[in-house]
Short mmCIF file of C-alpha atoms and ligand atoms in Angstrom, two decimals:
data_model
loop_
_atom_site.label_atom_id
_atom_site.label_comp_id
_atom_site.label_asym_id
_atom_site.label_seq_id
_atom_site.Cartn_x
_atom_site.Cartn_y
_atom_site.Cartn_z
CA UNK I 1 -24.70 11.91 8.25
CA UNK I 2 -21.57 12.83 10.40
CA UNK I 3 -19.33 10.05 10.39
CA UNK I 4 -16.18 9.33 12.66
CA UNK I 5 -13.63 6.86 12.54
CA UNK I 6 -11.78 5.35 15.23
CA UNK I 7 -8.84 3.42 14.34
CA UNK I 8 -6.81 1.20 17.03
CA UNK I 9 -3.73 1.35 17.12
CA UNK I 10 -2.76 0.93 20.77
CA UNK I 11 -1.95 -2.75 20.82
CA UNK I 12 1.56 -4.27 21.09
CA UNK I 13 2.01 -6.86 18.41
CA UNK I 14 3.14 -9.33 20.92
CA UNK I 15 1.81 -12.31 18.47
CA UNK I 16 4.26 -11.31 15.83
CA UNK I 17 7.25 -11.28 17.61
CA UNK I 18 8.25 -7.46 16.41
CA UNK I 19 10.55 -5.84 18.90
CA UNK I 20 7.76 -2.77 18.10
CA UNK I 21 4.27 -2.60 17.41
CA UNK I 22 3.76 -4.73 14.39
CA UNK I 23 1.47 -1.25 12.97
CA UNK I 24 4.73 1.03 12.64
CA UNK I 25 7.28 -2.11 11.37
CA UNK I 26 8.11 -1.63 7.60
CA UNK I 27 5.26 -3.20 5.21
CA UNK I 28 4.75 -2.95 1.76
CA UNK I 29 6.39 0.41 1.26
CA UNK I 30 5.04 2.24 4.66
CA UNK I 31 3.49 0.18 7.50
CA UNK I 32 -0.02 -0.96 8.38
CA UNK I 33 -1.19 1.80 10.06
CA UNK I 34 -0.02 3.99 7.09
CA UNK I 35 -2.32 1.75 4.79
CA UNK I 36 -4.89 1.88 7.10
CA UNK I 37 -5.40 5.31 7.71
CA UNK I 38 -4.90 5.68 3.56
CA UNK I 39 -8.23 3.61 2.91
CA UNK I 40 -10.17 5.80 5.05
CA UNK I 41 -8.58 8.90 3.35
CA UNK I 42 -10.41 7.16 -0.08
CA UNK I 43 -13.38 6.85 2.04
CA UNK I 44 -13.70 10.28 2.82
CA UNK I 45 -14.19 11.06 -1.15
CA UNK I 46 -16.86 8.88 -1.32
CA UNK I 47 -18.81 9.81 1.83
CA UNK I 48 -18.92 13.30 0.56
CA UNK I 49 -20.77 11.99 -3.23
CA UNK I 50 -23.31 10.55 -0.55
CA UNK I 51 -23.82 13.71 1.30
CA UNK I 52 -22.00 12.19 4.09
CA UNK I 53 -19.22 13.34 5.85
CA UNK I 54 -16.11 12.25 7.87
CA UNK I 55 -16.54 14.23 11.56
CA UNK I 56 -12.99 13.13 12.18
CA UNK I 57 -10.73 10.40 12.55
CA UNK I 58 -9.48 8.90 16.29
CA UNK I 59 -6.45 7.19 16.71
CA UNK I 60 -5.69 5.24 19.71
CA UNK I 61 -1.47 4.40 20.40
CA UNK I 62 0.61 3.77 23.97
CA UNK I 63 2.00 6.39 25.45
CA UNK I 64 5.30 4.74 24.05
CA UNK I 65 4.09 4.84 19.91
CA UNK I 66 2.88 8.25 20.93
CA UNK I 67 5.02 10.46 18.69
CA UNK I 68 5.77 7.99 16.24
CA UNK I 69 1.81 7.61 15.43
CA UNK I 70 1.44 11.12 16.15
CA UNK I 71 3.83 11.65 12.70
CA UNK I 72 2.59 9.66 10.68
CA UNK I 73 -1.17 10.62 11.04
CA UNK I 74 -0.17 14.12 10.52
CA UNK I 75 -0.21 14.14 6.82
CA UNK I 76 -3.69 12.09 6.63
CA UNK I 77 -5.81 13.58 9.34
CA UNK I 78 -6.54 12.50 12.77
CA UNK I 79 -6.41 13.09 16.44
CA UNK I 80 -4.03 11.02 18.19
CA UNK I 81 -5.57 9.76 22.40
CA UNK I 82 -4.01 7.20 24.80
CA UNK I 83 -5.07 3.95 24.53
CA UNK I 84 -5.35 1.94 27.79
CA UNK I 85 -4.41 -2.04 28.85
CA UNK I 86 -7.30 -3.98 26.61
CA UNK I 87 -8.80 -3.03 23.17
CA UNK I 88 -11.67 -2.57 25.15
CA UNK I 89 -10.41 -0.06 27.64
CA UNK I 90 -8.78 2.06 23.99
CA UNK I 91 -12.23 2.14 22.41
CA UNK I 92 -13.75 3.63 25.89
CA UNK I 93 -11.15 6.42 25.49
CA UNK I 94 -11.57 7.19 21.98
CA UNK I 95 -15.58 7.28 22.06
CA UNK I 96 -15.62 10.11 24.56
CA UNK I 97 -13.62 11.94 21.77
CA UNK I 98 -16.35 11.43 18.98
CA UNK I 99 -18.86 14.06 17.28
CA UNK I 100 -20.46 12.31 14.57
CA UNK I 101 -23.78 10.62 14.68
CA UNK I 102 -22.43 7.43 13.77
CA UNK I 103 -19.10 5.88 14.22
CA UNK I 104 -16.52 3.23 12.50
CA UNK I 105 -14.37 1.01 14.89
CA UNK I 106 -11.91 -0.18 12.92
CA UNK I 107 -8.78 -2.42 13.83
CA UNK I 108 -5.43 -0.43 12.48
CA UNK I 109 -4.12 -4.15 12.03
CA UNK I 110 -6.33 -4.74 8.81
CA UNK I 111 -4.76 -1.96 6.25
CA UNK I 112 -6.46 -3.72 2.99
CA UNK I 113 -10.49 -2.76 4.07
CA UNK I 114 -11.91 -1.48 1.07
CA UNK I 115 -13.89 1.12 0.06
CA UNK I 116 -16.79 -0.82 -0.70
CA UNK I 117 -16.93 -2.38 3.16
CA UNK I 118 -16.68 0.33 4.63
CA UNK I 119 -19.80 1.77 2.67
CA UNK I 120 -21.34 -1.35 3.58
CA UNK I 121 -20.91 -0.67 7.33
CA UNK I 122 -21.75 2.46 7.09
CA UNK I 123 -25.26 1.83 5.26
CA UNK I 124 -26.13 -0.76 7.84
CA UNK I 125 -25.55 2.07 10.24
CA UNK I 126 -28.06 3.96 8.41
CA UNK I 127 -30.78 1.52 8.32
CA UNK I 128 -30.57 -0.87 10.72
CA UNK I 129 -28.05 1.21 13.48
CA UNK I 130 -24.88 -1.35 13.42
CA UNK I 131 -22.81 -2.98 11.26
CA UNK I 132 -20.33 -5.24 11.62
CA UNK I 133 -18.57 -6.69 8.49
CA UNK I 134 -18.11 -10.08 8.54
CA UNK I 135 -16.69 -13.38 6.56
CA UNK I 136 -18.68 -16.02 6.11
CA UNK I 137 -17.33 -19.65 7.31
CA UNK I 138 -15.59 -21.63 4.91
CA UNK I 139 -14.32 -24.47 6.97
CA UNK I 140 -17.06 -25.83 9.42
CA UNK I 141 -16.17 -24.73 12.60
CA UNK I 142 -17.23 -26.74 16.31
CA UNK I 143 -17.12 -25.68 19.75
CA UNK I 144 -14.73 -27.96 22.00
CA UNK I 145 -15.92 -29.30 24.59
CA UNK I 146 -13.19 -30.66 26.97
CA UNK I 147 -11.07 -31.24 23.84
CA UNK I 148 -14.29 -32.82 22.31
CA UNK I 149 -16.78 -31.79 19.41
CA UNK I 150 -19.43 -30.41 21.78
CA UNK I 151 -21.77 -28.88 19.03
CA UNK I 152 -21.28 -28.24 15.32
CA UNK I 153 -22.96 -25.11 14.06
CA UNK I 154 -24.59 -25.52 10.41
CA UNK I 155 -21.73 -23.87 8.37
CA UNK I 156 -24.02 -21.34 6.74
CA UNK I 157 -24.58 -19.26 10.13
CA UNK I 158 -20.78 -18.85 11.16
CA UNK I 159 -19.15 -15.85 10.06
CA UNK I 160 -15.49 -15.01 11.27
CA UNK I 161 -16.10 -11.02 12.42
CA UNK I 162 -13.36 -8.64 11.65
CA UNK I 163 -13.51 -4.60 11.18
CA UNK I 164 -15.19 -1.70 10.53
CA UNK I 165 -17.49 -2.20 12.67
CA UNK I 166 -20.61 0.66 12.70
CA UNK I 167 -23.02 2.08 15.03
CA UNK I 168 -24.87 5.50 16.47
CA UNK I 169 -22.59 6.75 18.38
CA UNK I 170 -25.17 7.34 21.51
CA UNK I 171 -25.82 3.61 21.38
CA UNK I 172 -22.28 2.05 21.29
CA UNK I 173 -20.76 4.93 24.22
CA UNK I 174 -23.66 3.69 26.24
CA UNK I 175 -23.00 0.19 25.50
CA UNK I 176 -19.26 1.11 26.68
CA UNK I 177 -20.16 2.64 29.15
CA UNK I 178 -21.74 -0.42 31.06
CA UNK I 179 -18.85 -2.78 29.74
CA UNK I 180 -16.60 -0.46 31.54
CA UNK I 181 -18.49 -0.51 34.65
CA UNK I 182 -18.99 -4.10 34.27
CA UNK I 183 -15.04 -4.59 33.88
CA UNK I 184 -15.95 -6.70 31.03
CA UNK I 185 -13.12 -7.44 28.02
CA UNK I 186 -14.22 -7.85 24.55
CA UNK I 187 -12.04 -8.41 21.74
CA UNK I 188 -14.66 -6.58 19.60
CA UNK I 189 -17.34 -3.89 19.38
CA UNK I 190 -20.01 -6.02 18.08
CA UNK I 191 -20.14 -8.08 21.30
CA UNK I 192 -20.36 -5.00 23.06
CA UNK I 193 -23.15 -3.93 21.71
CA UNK I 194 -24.66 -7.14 20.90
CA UNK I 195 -24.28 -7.99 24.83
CA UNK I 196 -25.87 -4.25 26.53
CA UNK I 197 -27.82 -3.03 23.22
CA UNK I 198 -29.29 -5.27 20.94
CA UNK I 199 -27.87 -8.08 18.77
CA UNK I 200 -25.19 -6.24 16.12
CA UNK I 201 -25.99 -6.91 12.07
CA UNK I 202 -23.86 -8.49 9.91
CA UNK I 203 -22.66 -7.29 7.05
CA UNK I 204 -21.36 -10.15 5.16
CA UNK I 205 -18.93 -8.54 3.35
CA UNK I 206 -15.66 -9.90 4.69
CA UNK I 207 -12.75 -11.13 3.34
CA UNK I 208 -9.53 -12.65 3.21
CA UNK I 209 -7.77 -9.74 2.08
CA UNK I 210 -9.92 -7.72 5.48
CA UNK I 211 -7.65 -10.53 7.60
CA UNK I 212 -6.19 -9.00 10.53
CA UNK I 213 -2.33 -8.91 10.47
CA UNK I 214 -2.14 -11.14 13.84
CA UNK I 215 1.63 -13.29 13.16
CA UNK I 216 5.00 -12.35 11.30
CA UNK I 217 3.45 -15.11 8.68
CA UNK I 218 0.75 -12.54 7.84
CA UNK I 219 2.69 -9.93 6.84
CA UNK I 220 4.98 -12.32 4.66
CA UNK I 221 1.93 -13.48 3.13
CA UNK I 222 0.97 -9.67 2.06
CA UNK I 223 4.07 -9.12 0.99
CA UNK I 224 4.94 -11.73 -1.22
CA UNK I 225 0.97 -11.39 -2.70
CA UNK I 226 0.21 -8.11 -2.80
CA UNK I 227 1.86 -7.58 -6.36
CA UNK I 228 -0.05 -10.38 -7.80
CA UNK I 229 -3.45 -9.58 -6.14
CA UNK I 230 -3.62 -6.14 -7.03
CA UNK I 231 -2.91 -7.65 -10.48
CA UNK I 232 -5.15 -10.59 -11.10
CA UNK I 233 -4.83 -10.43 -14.72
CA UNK I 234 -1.62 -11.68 -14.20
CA UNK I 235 0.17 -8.09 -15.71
CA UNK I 236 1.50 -5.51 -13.68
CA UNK I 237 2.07 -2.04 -15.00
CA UNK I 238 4.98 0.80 -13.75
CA UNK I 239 6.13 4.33 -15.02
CA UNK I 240 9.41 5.69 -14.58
CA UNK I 241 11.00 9.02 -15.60
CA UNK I 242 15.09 10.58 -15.36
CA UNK I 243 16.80 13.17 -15.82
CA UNK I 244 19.93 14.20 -16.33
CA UNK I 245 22.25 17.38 -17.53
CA UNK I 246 24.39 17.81 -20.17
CA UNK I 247 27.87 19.30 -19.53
CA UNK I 248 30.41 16.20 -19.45
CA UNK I 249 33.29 16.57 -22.15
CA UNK I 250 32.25 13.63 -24.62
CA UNK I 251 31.02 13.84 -27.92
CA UNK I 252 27.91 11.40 -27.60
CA UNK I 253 25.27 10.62 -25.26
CA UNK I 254 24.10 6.97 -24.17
CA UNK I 255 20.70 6.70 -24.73
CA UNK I 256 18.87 2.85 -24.50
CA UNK I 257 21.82 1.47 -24.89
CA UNK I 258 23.16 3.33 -28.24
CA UNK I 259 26.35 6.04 -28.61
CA UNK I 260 24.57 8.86 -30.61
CA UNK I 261 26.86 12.04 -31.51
CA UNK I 262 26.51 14.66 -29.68
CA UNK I 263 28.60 17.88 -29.07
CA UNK I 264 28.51 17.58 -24.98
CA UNK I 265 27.99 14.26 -22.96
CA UNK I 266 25.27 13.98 -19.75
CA UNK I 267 26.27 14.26 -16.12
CA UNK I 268 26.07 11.17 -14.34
CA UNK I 269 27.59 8.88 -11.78
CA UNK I 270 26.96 6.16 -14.26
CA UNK I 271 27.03 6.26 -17.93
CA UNK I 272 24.32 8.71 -17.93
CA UNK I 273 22.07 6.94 -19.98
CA UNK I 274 18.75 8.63 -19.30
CA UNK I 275 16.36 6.28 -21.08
CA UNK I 276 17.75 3.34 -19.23
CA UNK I 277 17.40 4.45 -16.09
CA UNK I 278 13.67 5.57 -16.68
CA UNK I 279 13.24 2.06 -18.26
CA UNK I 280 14.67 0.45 -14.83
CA UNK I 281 12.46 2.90 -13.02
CA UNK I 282 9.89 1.12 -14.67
CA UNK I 283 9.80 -1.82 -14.82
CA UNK I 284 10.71 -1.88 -10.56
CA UNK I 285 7.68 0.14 -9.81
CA UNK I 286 5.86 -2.42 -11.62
CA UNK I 287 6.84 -5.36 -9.83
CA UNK I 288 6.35 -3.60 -6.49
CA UNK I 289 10.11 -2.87 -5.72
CA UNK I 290 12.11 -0.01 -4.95
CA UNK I 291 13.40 2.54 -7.36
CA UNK I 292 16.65 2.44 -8.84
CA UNK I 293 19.38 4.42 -6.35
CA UNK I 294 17.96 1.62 -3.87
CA UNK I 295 19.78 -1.24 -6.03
CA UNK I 296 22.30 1.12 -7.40
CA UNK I 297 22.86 4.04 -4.93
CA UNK I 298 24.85 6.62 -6.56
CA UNK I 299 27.62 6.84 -3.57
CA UNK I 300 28.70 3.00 -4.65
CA UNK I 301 31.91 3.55 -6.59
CA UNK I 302 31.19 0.05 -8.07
CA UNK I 303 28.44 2.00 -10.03
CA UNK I 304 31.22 4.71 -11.48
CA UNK I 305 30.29 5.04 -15.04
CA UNK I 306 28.80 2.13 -14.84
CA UNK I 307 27.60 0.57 -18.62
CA UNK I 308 23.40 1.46 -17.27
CA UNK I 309 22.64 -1.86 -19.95
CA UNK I 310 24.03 -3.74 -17.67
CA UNK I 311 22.17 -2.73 -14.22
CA UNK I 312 19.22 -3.22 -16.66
CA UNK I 313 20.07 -6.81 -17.10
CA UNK I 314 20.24 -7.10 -13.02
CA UNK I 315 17.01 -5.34 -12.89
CA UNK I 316 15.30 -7.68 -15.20
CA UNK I 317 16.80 -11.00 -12.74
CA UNK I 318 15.13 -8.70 -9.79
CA UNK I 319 12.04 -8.90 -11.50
CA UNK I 320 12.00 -12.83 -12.51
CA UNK I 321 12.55 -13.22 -8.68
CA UNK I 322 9.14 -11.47 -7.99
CA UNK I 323 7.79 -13.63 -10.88
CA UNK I 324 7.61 -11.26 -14.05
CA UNK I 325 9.30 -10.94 -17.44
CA UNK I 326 8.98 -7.16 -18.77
CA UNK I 327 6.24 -7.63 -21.89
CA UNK I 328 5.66 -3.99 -23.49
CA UNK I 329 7.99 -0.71 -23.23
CA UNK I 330 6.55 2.36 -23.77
CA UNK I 331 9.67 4.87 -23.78
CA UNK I 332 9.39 8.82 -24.78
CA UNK I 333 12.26 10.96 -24.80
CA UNK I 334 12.39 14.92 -24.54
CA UNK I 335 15.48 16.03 -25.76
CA UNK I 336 16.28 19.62 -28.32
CA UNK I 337 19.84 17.59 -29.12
CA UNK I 338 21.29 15.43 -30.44
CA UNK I 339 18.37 14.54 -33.43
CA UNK I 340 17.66 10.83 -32.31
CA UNK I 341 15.36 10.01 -35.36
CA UNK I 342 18.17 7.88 -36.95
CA UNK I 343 18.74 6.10 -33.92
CA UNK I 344 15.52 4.99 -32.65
CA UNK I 345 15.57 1.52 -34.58
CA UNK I 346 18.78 0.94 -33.03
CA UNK I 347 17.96 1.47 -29.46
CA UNK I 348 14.86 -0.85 -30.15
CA UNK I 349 16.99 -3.48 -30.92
CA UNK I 350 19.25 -3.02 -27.96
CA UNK I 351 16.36 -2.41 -25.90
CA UNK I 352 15.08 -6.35 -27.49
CA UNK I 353 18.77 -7.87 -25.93
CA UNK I 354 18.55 -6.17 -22.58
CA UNK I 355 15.25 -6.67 -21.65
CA UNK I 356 14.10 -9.78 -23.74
CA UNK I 357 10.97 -7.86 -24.84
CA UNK I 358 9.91 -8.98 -28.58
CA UNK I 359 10.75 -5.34 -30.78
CA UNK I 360 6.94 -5.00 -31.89
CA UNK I 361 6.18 -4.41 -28.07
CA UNK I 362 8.85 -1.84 -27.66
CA UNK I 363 7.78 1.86 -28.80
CA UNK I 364 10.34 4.78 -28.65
CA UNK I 365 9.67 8.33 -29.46
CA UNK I 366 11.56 11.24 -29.70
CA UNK I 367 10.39 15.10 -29.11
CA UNK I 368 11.82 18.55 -28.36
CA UNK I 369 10.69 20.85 -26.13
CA UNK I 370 9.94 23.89 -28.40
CA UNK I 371 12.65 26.13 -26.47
CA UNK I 372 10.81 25.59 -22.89
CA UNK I 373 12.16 24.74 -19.90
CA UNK I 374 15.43 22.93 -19.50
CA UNK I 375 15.09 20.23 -22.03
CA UNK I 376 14.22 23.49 -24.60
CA UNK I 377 17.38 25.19 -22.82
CA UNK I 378 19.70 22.43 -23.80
CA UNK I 379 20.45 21.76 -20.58
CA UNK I 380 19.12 18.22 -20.38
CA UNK I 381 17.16 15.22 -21.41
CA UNK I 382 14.47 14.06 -20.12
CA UNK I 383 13.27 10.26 -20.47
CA UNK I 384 9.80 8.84 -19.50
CA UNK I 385 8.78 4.96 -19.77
CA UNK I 386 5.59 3.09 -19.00
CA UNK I 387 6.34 -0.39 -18.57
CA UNK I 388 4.38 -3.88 -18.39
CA UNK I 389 5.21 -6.78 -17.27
CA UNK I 390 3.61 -10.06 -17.07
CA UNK I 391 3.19 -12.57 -14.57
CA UNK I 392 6.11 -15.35 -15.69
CA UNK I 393 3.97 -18.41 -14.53
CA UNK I 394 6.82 -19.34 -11.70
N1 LIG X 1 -5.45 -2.44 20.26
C1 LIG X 1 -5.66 -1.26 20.93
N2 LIG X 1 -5.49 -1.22 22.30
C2 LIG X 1 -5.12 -2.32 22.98
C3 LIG X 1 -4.93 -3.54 22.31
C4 LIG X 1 -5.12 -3.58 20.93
O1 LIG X 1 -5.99 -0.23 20.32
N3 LIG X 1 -4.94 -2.22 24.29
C5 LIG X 1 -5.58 -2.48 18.78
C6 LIG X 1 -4.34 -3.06 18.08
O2 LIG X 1 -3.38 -2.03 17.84
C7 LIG X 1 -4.90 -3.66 16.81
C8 LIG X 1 -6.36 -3.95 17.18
O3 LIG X 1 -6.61 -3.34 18.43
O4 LIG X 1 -4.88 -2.77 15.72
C9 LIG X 1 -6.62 -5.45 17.21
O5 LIG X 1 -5.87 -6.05 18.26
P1 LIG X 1 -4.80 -7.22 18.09
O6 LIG X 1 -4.81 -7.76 16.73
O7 LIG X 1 -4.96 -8.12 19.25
O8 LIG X 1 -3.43 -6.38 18.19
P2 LIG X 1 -2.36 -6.37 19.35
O9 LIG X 1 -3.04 -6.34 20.66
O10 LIG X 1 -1.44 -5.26 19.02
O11 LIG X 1 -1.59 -7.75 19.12
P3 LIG X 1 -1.30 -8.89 20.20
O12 LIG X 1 -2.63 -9.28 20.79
O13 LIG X 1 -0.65 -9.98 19.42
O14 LIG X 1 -0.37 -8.29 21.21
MG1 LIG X 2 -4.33 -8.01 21.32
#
């Protein structure tokens, strides 16, 4: 089956307080329409193992967030139209815009839909003609009446209903169609249907993480979780890698912390010490953070041959803060000089006081590069480490 997506992305954010729409403000390393659009990207491989396929994807946006969205869907796919006043009035436009046989209306607010619901919708689609994933109540839920309880619905048939939603295309533009002409506002595609169609299905797949980002709180909440939820077995894992050149008149190189003879030193704004930095590199990416010229840019003179040790003991607070303690180090080294062999229990130990990692967890090894490329050249070293961390309980 031909399947298109429309995302929305045409709203204003007005609940969150943003000076822009809360879709293009920073969040967790790109924005929420970035992670949106990315989870239907990993849809698309799995629609094709079904024999399905993605007919396109639609993006709604103001004429304002025009460009902007525009840029950013450039390097995932997708055809950019105006949105219009009401959610309802950007779905209209986007559905005259659709090929496929069925279509996904799904709300660019909610960037963490998975795979799995999506595939959900989508097989609703196929055998029933909607779907429309939804959470099922937790909290018993009553409809006011004048500020009264007016009637309490048994908990078990309440579902909160967020996106994708799914249907044959021919059905839901109809459906639009009428709610257009009607001048009718819905704040989803389910009641459209449900109201000129036929009652929508559920797909009771929902959940918390599918929670649209509506206030500033939300995206806090992501934030400050997303490290830990991605990682429920309380470890986190992160790979780093440096390099740098040799050329600098010394007669050692620094590498995890230890002076080891050498007939040329390595180029660097710091100490140079290659290992270190891919350990740093590390053990950031692990714990969700930035990489390491965002804490220690190389234009800071502060950072002028700076002892690398010690922005490894910084990095190490930066990670405590995020709740982690570094657990294993994995750390391989390509270098054709100096020989490092007689080193390597050394830096192990040093690696033990800067990073508080017990020595057994700590493997370094050594290699050349058989003559190839730069390393084989002589005309660097190259450091890789694969770090893990684990959650520190605070
Ligand atoms: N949306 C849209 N066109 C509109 C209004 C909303 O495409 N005219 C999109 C939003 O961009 C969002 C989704 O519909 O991804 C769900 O709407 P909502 O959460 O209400 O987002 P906003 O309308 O942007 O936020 P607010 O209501 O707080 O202003
Ligand atoms: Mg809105």
């Amino acid at each position: 089956m031909k399947i298109s997506v429309i995302v929305c992305a045409a709203g204003r954010g007005e609940r969150t307080g943003f000076s822009k729409n809360k879709l293009l403000v920073p969040f967790m390393g790109a924005n929420a329409l970035y992670h949106t659009l990315a989870g239907i990207k990993r849809l698309e491989t799995v629609l094709q193992s079904n024999g399905d396929s993605l007919a396109e994807i639609i993006i709604t946006a103001t004429p304002r967030d025009m460009a902007e969205i525009t840029a950013i869907c450039a390097p995932l796919g997708g055809r950019v139209t105006e949105g219009g006043d009401t959610r309802t009035q950007s779905v209209y436009n986007a559905l005259k815009l659709v090929t496929g046989e069925a279509v996904l209306i799904q709300d660019g607010a909610r960037p963490f839909t998975s795979v799995g619901q999506y595939a959900a919708c989508i097989d609703s689609v196929k055998r029933y003609g909607s779907g429309i994933v939804a959470m099922p109540a937790t909290d018993t839920t009553v409809i006011a009446e004048n500020g009264y309880i007016g009637h309490i619905p048994a908990r078990n048939t309440v579902f909160a209903v967020q996106t994708p939603q799914g249907f044959l295309t021919k059905d839901i533009k109809a459906a639009y169609e009428r709610a257009i002409c009607d001048g009718g506002e819905f704040t989803d595609d389910g009641s459209v249907y449900s109201r000129y169609i036929t009652p929508a299905r559920i797909c009771a797949v929902g959940t918390a993480a599918n929670a649209k980002l509506t206030f500033k709180e939300d995206f806090e909440r992501f934030e400050n979780s997303a490290v830990r939820a991605v990682n429920t077995s309380g470890c986190a894992v992160g790979f780093g890698v440096d390099v740098h050149a040799f050329g600098r008149k010394l007669n050692y190189v620094t590498l995890c912390g230890v002076k080891v003879p050498c007939d040329e030193g390595l180029v660097a704004h710091s100490d140079g010490d290659v290992a270190v930095h891919a350990v740093i590199d590390a053990l950031l990416s692990a714990a969700g953070l930035r990489d390491i010229g965002y804490y220690f840019p190389d234009t800071d003179k502060q950072y002028l041959n700076a002892d690398s040790g010690e922005l490894l003991k910084k990095v190490i607070t930066l990670i405590a803060d995020k709740g982690f303690k570094a657990d294993g180090l994995s750390i391989a080294v390509q270098a054709e000089k100096p020989r490092l062999s007689p080193y390597i229990e050394g830096m192990i130990c040093r690696m033990e006081e800067l990073t508080g990692v017990p020595r057994e967890r700590i493997a370094i090894s050594a290699g050349t590069c058989e003559g190839l490329g730069f390393v084989g050249e002589k005309r660097g070293i190259c450091a890789y480490c694969a770090a893990v961390l684990k959650d520190s309980g605070n």
